[in-house]
Amino acid sequence: MPSKRFKLSDKAHLPFKTANKQRRQELHIKQKQARDARKRAERFARKKDEAKDPRLREQRLAKNVPHTLDSKRRWDEVDDEPADGGLGRAYNVEAVKRRKLAEEQALDEVPAKSAEQRPIPKILITTSINSSLHEPARTLTTLFPNSTYIRRSAHRYGYKFSVREISSYASKAGYTAVIVLEETLKKPSGLTIVHLPTGPTFHFSISNWYEARSIPGHGRPTPHTPELVLNNFSTPLGVLTAHLFRSLFPPSPDLEGRQVVTFHNQRDFIFVRRFRYVIRDKRASEKAVVGADGRVMAGGEQVRAGLQELGPRLTLKLRRVDKHIQRASGQEWEWKGKTDRVRTKFQL
């Protein structure tokens, strides 16, 4: 008759399971020590082999690439650009354009280049009705060049202008866009951007809003027009969103200001940052700047460049794109965000 003290178990971490708690702890410690000793021996053996042959380390590092949601991203397969614009499709616009350009070059067709000059943006910034976000709204006027903030607060019996009426007035006054800052519990929670004169309207949610005074080591912005950096906008909806952000900044930045505004898209979250390039002398304890080939760059032996954040810092997420201004088409939208059922599929 088998003993009741030791019970065999294939599902347990230990090779067998005992009813004695102290005995289980001792077995677990011994098993952990044996596992750590085996890993340590493997690590030292691998280090010894790689010291003899450096190619083994290169091969190991080439294979040791972690899998992320970005690396496992799924795209919709399309042969050509959809006639409706494809806002609901998550396919790579650049890949389709490259394939189409290769076909045109094979047929000796030269694609036509558009020489259309973008107009100088003029932006009207306001808030939701009776909002208390006057200071964050004024901060947005420093982020977007050539913008004006107009308070939307009024007397309790005063007329409350809608976004459609404000957009109509702004269009007649020569504005190219209207930005409405929304609040929840006296904090910025949303951003509505209306492209004038007829739309579309973009609705973003805001998270992680930080004023400049909350950022350690922040700088003070200057009136110079910043450079614009747009990263990872690959799908048709992403390209449309990137065009919206591009229309909010003048086409010619003031390079002497050394300021840059970045809209970085990662997993459908748009990170907004503003920096200034800081050029200073190299300290004695710092290394010189090297190029891609590993050699010291000529002229940069005694110079170092860094970034100083100016603020504000916020994160946007696109929720809806309306065809016109504030659902003027009977609550008909071009795109509406849905619950992400597939974690490896992104819309921007």
Short mmCIF file of C-alpha atoms in Angstrom, two decimals:
data_model
loop_
_atom_site.label_atom_id
_atom_site.label_comp_id
_atom_site.label_asym_id
_atom_site.label_seq_id
_atom_site.Cartn_x
_atom_site.Cartn_y
_atom_site.Cartn_z
CA MET A 1 0.00 0.00 0.00
CA PRO A 2 1.56 3.32 -1.05
CA SER A 3 2.41 5.87 1.59
CA LYS A 4 0.00 8.80 2.06
CA ARG A 5 2.78 11.18 2.97
CA PHE A 6 4.09 11.72 -0.59
CA LYS A 7 1.57 12.25 -3.38
CA LEU A 8 2.76 12.18 -6.96
CA SER A 9 1.52 15.13 -9.02
CA ASP A 10 2.30 15.93 -12.64
CA LYS A 11 0.71 19.41 -12.41
CA ALA A 12 2.75 20.62 -9.45
CA HIS A 13 5.97 22.61 -9.82
CA LEU A 14 7.78 20.04 -7.69
CA PRO A 15 8.38 16.48 -8.93
CA PHE A 16 6.16 15.26 -6.09
CA LYS A 17 3.85 16.90 -3.60
CA THR A 18 4.05 16.39 0.13
CA ALA A 19 1.56 17.32 2.79
CA ASN A 20 4.32 18.69 5.03
CA LYS A 21 4.59 22.47 4.55
CA GLN A 22 8.15 22.72 5.84
CA ARG A 23 9.22 19.86 3.59
CA ARG A 24 7.61 21.61 0.58
CA GLN A 25 9.52 24.80 1.36
CA GLU A 26 12.81 22.93 1.57
CA LEU A 27 12.13 21.14 -1.73
CA HIS A 28 11.22 24.42 -3.39
CA ILE A 29 14.44 26.09 -2.19
CA LYS A 30 16.54 23.15 -3.42
CA GLN A 31 14.78 23.19 -6.77
CA LYS A 32 15.35 26.94 -7.14
CA GLN A 33 19.03 26.61 -6.20
CA ALA A 34 19.50 23.82 -8.74
CA ARG A 35 17.76 25.87 -11.45
CA ASP A 36 19.86 28.95 -10.69
CA ALA A 37 23.06 26.89 -10.70
CA ARG A 38 22.17 25.39 -14.08
CA LYS A 39 21.44 28.84 -15.57
CA ARG A 40 24.67 30.23 -14.13
CA ALA A 41 26.69 27.38 -15.64
CA GLU A 42 25.02 27.92 -19.02
CA ARG A 43 25.68 31.66 -18.83
CA PHE A 44 29.38 31.24 -18.08
CA ALA A 45 29.76 28.55 -20.75
CA ARG A 46 28.08 30.83 -23.30
CA LYS A 47 30.32 33.73 -22.28
CA LYS A 48 33.41 31.55 -22.70
CA ASP A 49 32.33 30.36 -26.16
CA GLU A 50 31.46 33.90 -27.31
CA ALA A 51 34.87 35.17 -26.15
CA LYS A 52 36.47 32.64 -28.51
CA ASP A 53 34.09 33.34 -31.40
CA PRO A 54 32.42 36.83 -31.39
CA ARG A 55 30.09 35.77 -34.20
CA LEU A 56 28.17 33.59 -31.74
CA ARG A 57 27.22 36.68 -29.72
CA GLU A 58 26.09 38.53 -32.85
CA GLN A 59 23.92 35.58 -33.88
CA ARG A 60 22.43 35.34 -30.38
CA LEU A 61 21.58 39.05 -30.25
CA ALA A 62 20.09 38.90 -33.75
CA LYS A 63 17.70 36.14 -32.63
CA ASN A 64 17.01 37.66 -29.23
CA VAL A 65 14.49 40.26 -30.45
CA PRO A 66 11.42 40.59 -28.20
CA HIS A 67 7.98 40.42 -29.77
CA THR A 68 5.82 43.51 -29.24
CA LEU A 69 2.38 44.59 -30.40
CA ASP A 70 4.06 46.84 -32.96
CA SER A 71 6.14 44.02 -34.42
CA LYS A 72 3.07 41.76 -34.60
CA ARG A 73 0.88 44.44 -36.16
CA ARG A 74 -1.71 43.15 -38.63
CA TRP A 75 -2.60 44.98 -41.85
CA ASP A 76 -5.58 44.68 -44.14
CA GLU A 77 -4.64 43.31 -47.55
CA VAL A 78 -5.61 45.61 -50.45
CA ASP A 79 -4.51 45.59 -54.09
CA ASP A 80 -5.24 49.26 -54.79
CA GLU A 81 -6.47 52.35 -52.99
CA PRO A 82 -10.22 52.06 -52.28
CA ALA A 83 -12.49 54.51 -54.07
CA ASP A 84 -14.10 55.64 -50.80
CA GLY A 85 -10.76 56.61 -49.26
CA GLY A 86 -10.50 53.51 -47.09
CA LEU A 87 -10.89 55.23 -43.72
CA GLY A 88 -12.26 52.03 -42.22
CA ARG A 89 -9.40 49.91 -43.56
CA ALA A 90 -6.10 49.49 -41.72
CA TYR A 91 -3.70 49.02 -44.64
CA ASN A 92 -0.26 50.52 -45.16
CA VAL A 93 -0.62 53.56 -47.41
CA GLU A 94 3.11 53.86 -48.06
CA ALA A 95 3.38 50.24 -49.20
CA VAL A 96 0.49 50.72 -51.65
CA LYS A 97 2.03 53.95 -52.96
CA ARG A 98 5.42 52.30 -53.42
CA ARG A 99 3.85 49.42 -55.32
CA LYS A 100 1.85 51.83 -57.48
CA LEU A 101 4.92 53.98 -58.14
CA ALA A 102 6.91 50.92 -59.17
CA GLU A 103 4.16 49.99 -61.64
CA GLU A 104 4.14 53.52 -63.07
CA GLN A 105 7.92 53.50 -63.44
CA ALA A 106 7.68 50.16 -65.19
CA LEU A 107 5.27 51.78 -67.66
CA ASP A 108 7.55 54.85 -68.00
CA GLU A 109 4.91 57.10 -66.50
CA VAL A 110 6.07 60.10 -64.50
CA PRO A 111 3.67 60.90 -61.64
CA ALA A 112 2.39 64.44 -61.60
CA LYS A 113 3.63 66.61 -58.76
CA SER A 114 1.27 69.00 -57.08
CA ALA A 115 2.61 72.54 -56.73
CA GLU A 116 -0.27 73.70 -54.56
CA GLN A 117 0.93 76.02 -51.81
CA ARG A 118 -0.59 75.54 -48.37
CA PRO A 119 -2.28 78.63 -46.92
CA ILE A 120 -0.97 80.26 -43.77
CA PRO A 121 -3.08 78.84 -40.90
CA LYS A 122 -5.17 81.11 -38.72
CA ILE A 123 -6.69 79.30 -35.74
CA LEU A 124 -9.45 80.25 -33.33
CA ILE A 125 -9.19 78.52 -29.95
CA THR A 126 -12.09 78.37 -27.52
CA THR A 127 -13.48 76.10 -24.81
CA SER A 128 -16.73 74.42 -23.92
CA ILE A 129 -19.54 76.60 -22.54
CA ASN A 130 -18.73 78.25 -19.18
CA SER A 131 -15.41 76.44 -18.98
CA SER A 132 -12.73 77.19 -16.42
CA LEU A 133 -9.82 76.09 -18.63
CA HIS A 134 -8.67 79.57 -19.56
CA GLU A 135 -5.01 78.98 -18.73
CA PRO A 136 -4.69 75.66 -20.67
CA ALA A 137 -6.44 77.31 -23.63
CA ARG A 138 -3.94 80.17 -23.57
CA THR A 139 -1.19 77.55 -23.46
CA LEU A 140 -2.51 76.12 -26.74
CA THR A 141 -2.05 79.54 -28.36
CA THR A 142 1.69 79.17 -27.73
CA LEU A 143 1.66 75.64 -29.20
CA PHE A 144 -0.17 76.53 -32.44
CA PRO A 145 1.26 79.56 -34.27
CA ASN A 146 -1.01 82.41 -35.38
CA SER A 147 -3.82 81.35 -33.03
CA THR A 148 -6.22 83.44 -30.93
CA TYR A 149 -8.10 82.45 -27.78
CA ILE A 150 -11.67 83.74 -27.31
CA ARG A 151 -13.50 83.00 -24.09
CA ARG A 152 -16.78 81.17 -24.53
CA SER A 153 -18.11 82.04 -21.07
CA ALA A 154 -21.07 84.41 -20.97
CA HIS A 155 -23.77 85.73 -18.71
CA ARG A 156 -26.16 83.08 -17.44
CA TYR A 157 -28.92 84.59 -19.59
CA GLY A 158 -26.63 85.26 -22.52
CA TYR A 159 -26.87 83.44 -25.82
CA LYS A 160 -24.77 80.25 -26.00
CA PHE A 161 -23.19 79.99 -29.45
CA SER A 162 -22.82 76.48 -30.83
CA VAL A 163 -19.67 75.13 -32.47
CA ARG A 164 -21.39 75.36 -35.86
CA GLU A 165 -22.16 79.06 -35.34
CA ILE A 166 -18.64 79.74 -34.10
CA SER A 167 -17.23 77.95 -37.15
CA SER A 168 -19.43 80.01 -39.47
CA TYR A 169 -18.19 83.24 -37.89
CA ALA A 170 -14.57 82.06 -37.95
CA SER A 171 -14.78 81.09 -41.61
CA LYS A 172 -16.05 84.56 -42.55
CA ALA A 173 -13.30 86.16 -40.45
CA GLY A 174 -10.58 84.32 -42.37
CA TYR A 175 -9.80 81.54 -39.88
CA THR A 176 -8.75 78.16 -41.25
CA ALA A 177 -9.51 76.02 -38.16
CA VAL A 178 -11.41 76.07 -34.87
CA ILE A 179 -10.11 74.22 -31.81
CA VAL A 180 -12.49 73.56 -28.89
CA LEU A 181 -10.94 72.47 -25.60
CA GLU A 182 -13.29 70.34 -23.50
CA GLU A 183 -13.09 69.72 -19.77
CA THR A 184 -14.13 67.17 -17.15
CA LEU A 185 -13.78 68.00 -13.45
CA LYS A 186 -11.87 71.18 -14.38
CA LYS A 187 -9.25 69.22 -16.31
CA PRO A 188 -8.73 68.98 -20.10
CA SER A 189 -10.49 65.87 -21.37
CA GLY A 190 -11.14 66.41 -25.07
CA LEU A 191 -10.11 68.35 -28.15
CA THR A 192 -12.36 69.08 -31.13
CA ILE A 193 -10.66 70.39 -34.27
CA VAL A 194 -12.85 71.77 -37.08
CA HIS A 195 -11.28 72.23 -40.50
CA LEU A 196 -12.88 75.28 -42.10
CA PRO A 197 -14.97 76.11 -44.00
CA THR A 198 -16.95 72.86 -44.34
CA GLY A 199 -15.15 70.30 -42.21
CA PRO A 200 -14.33 67.54 -41.46
CA THR A 201 -14.42 67.60 -37.64
CA PHE A 202 -11.99 65.55 -35.56
CA HIS A 203 -12.81 64.56 -31.97
CA PHE A 204 -9.90 63.58 -29.71
CA SER A 205 -9.80 62.56 -26.08
CA ILE A 206 -7.02 63.97 -23.90
CA SER A 207 -5.09 62.11 -21.22
CA ASN A 208 -1.93 62.87 -19.26
CA TRP A 209 -2.08 66.66 -19.61
CA TYR A 210 0.96 68.31 -18.02
CA GLU A 211 1.60 72.03 -17.92
CA ALA A 212 5.14 73.28 -18.47
CA ARG A 213 5.57 74.10 -14.79
CA SER A 214 5.03 70.40 -13.96
CA ILE A 215 7.92 69.28 -16.20
CA PRO A 216 11.35 69.26 -14.51
CA GLY A 217 13.94 71.39 -16.30
CA HIS A 218 11.44 72.87 -18.76
CA GLY A 219 12.22 75.88 -20.93
CA ARG A 220 10.20 78.87 -22.05
CA PRO A 221 8.89 78.94 -25.62
CA THR A 222 9.64 81.78 -28.01
CA PRO A 223 7.36 83.22 -30.75
CA HIS A 224 9.33 81.42 -33.47
CA THR A 225 7.41 79.07 -35.76
CA PRO A 226 8.39 75.50 -34.78
CA GLU A 227 9.31 72.61 -36.98
CA LEU A 228 6.70 69.85 -37.27
CA VAL A 229 7.50 66.14 -36.90
CA LEU A 230 4.83 63.52 -37.68
CA ASN A 231 5.69 59.89 -36.85
CA ASN A 232 4.02 56.55 -37.67
CA PHE A 233 0.86 57.74 -39.45
CA SER A 234 0.56 54.86 -41.93
CA THR A 235 -3.11 54.05 -42.63
CA PRO A 236 -5.56 56.20 -44.65
CA LEU A 237 -7.07 57.47 -41.41
CA GLY A 238 -3.59 58.14 -40.06
CA VAL A 239 -2.60 60.07 -43.18
CA LEU A 240 -5.80 62.14 -42.92
CA THR A 241 -5.02 62.90 -39.27
CA ALA A 242 -1.45 63.85 -40.17
CA HIS A 243 -2.77 66.24 -42.85
CA LEU A 244 -4.97 67.85 -40.20
CA PHE A 245 -2.00 68.48 -37.90
CA ARG A 246 0.07 69.73 -40.82
CA SER A 247 -2.63 72.27 -41.71
CA LEU A 248 -2.33 73.79 -38.21
CA PHE A 249 1.32 74.84 -38.69
CA PRO A 250 2.89 77.21 -41.24
CA PRO A 251 4.82 75.44 -44.02
CA SER A 252 8.04 77.40 -43.35
CA PRO A 253 9.44 77.12 -39.80
CA ASP A 254 11.82 79.58 -38.18
CA LEU A 255 14.95 77.47 -37.89
CA GLU A 256 16.76 80.04 -35.75
CA GLY A 257 14.22 79.36 -32.97
CA ARG A 258 15.37 75.70 -32.77
CA GLN A 259 11.88 74.62 -31.66
CA VAL A 260 10.11 71.45 -32.78
CA VAL A 261 6.62 70.05 -32.16
CA THR A 262 6.24 66.27 -32.42
CA PHE A 263 3.07 64.24 -32.98
CA HIS A 264 4.18 60.65 -32.40
CA ASN A 265 1.62 57.91 -33.05
CA GLN A 266 2.11 54.62 -31.24
CA ARG A 267 -0.68 52.04 -30.95
CA ASP A 268 -3.29 54.71 -31.86
CA PHE A 269 -2.14 57.03 -29.06
CA ILE A 270 -0.76 60.36 -30.30
CA PHE A 271 1.93 61.77 -28.01
CA VAL A 272 2.31 65.56 -28.33
CA ARG A 273 5.63 67.04 -27.25
CA ARG A 274 7.41 70.35 -27.81
CA PHE A 275 11.19 70.66 -27.53
CA ARG A 276 14.03 73.05 -28.17
CA TYR A 277 17.39 72.00 -29.57
CA VAL A 278 20.10 72.98 -27.08
CA ILE A 279 23.62 73.26 -28.53
CA ARG A 280 26.43 73.58 -26.00
CA ASP A 281 30.13 72.92 -25.56
CA LYS A 282 31.27 69.37 -24.86
CA ARG A 283 32.41 68.63 -21.35
CA ALA A 284 35.72 66.93 -20.69
CA SER A 285 33.98 63.81 -19.36
CA GLU A 286 31.77 63.39 -22.45
CA LYS A 287 32.52 61.49 -25.62
CA ALA A 288 32.60 63.10 -29.04
CA VAL A 289 29.69 62.79 -31.47
CA VAL A 290 30.14 59.91 -33.91
CA GLY A 291 28.37 59.13 -37.15
CA ALA A 292 26.70 55.96 -38.38
CA ASP A 293 30.09 54.53 -39.31
CA GLY A 294 31.41 55.00 -35.77
CA ARG A 295 33.84 57.77 -36.69
CA VAL A 296 33.96 61.20 -35.06
CA MET A 297 31.96 63.71 -37.10
CA ALA A 298 34.01 66.53 -38.58
CA GLY A 299 33.28 69.87 -36.93
CA GLY A 300 31.47 68.31 -33.97
CA GLU A 301 34.42 67.41 -31.80
CA GLN A 302 33.71 70.11 -29.21
CA VAL A 303 29.91 70.42 -29.60
CA ARG A 304 27.03 68.51 -28.04
CA ALA A 305 23.31 68.79 -28.85
CA GLY A 306 20.39 67.94 -26.59
CA LEU A 307 16.66 68.52 -26.13
CA GLN A 308 14.87 70.71 -23.63
CA GLU A 309 11.13 70.15 -23.25
CA LEU A 310 9.01 73.30 -23.38
CA GLY A 311 5.55 71.91 -22.69
CA PRO A 312 2.70 71.33 -22.63
CA ARG A 313 2.76 67.53 -22.65
CA LEU A 314 -0.40 65.62 -23.58
CA THR A 315 -1.67 62.41 -25.18
CA LEU A 316 -4.45 62.35 -27.79
CA LYS A 317 -6.64 59.48 -29.00
CA LEU A 318 -8.88 59.86 -32.04
CA ARG A 319 -12.51 58.99 -31.28
CA ARG A 320 -14.57 60.18 -34.24
CA VAL A 321 -14.30 61.96 -37.59
CA ASP A 322 -17.46 63.78 -38.76
CA LYS A 323 -18.00 64.58 -42.42
CA HIS A 324 -19.09 68.14 -41.74
CA ILE A 325 -19.24 70.46 -38.73
CA GLN A 326 -20.75 69.11 -35.50
CA ARG A 327 -22.89 66.38 -37.06
CA ALA A 328 -24.38 68.78 -39.62
CA SER A 329 -25.07 65.80 -41.89
CA GLY A 330 -27.58 64.20 -39.53
CA GLN A 331 -25.08 62.44 -37.23
CA GLU A 332 -23.33 60.87 -40.20
CA TRP A 333 -19.61 60.34 -39.69
CA GLU A 334 -16.71 59.29 -41.82
CA TRP A 335 -15.12 57.18 -39.10
CA LYS A 336 -16.00 56.23 -35.55
CA GLY A 337 -13.75 54.44 -33.09
CA LYS A 338 -14.88 51.00 -31.96
CA THR A 339 -13.76 48.64 -29.26
CA ASP A 340 -10.44 47.09 -30.23
CA ARG A 341 -11.07 43.37 -30.36
CA VAL A 342 -7.75 42.56 -32.01
CA ARG A 343 -4.83 44.01 -30.05
CA THR A 344 -2.44 43.78 -33.00
CA LYS A 345 -4.61 45.86 -35.36
CA PHE A 346 -4.36 49.66 -35.22
CA GLN A 347 -6.34 52.35 -37.01
CA LEU A 348 -3.67 55.03 -37.41
#
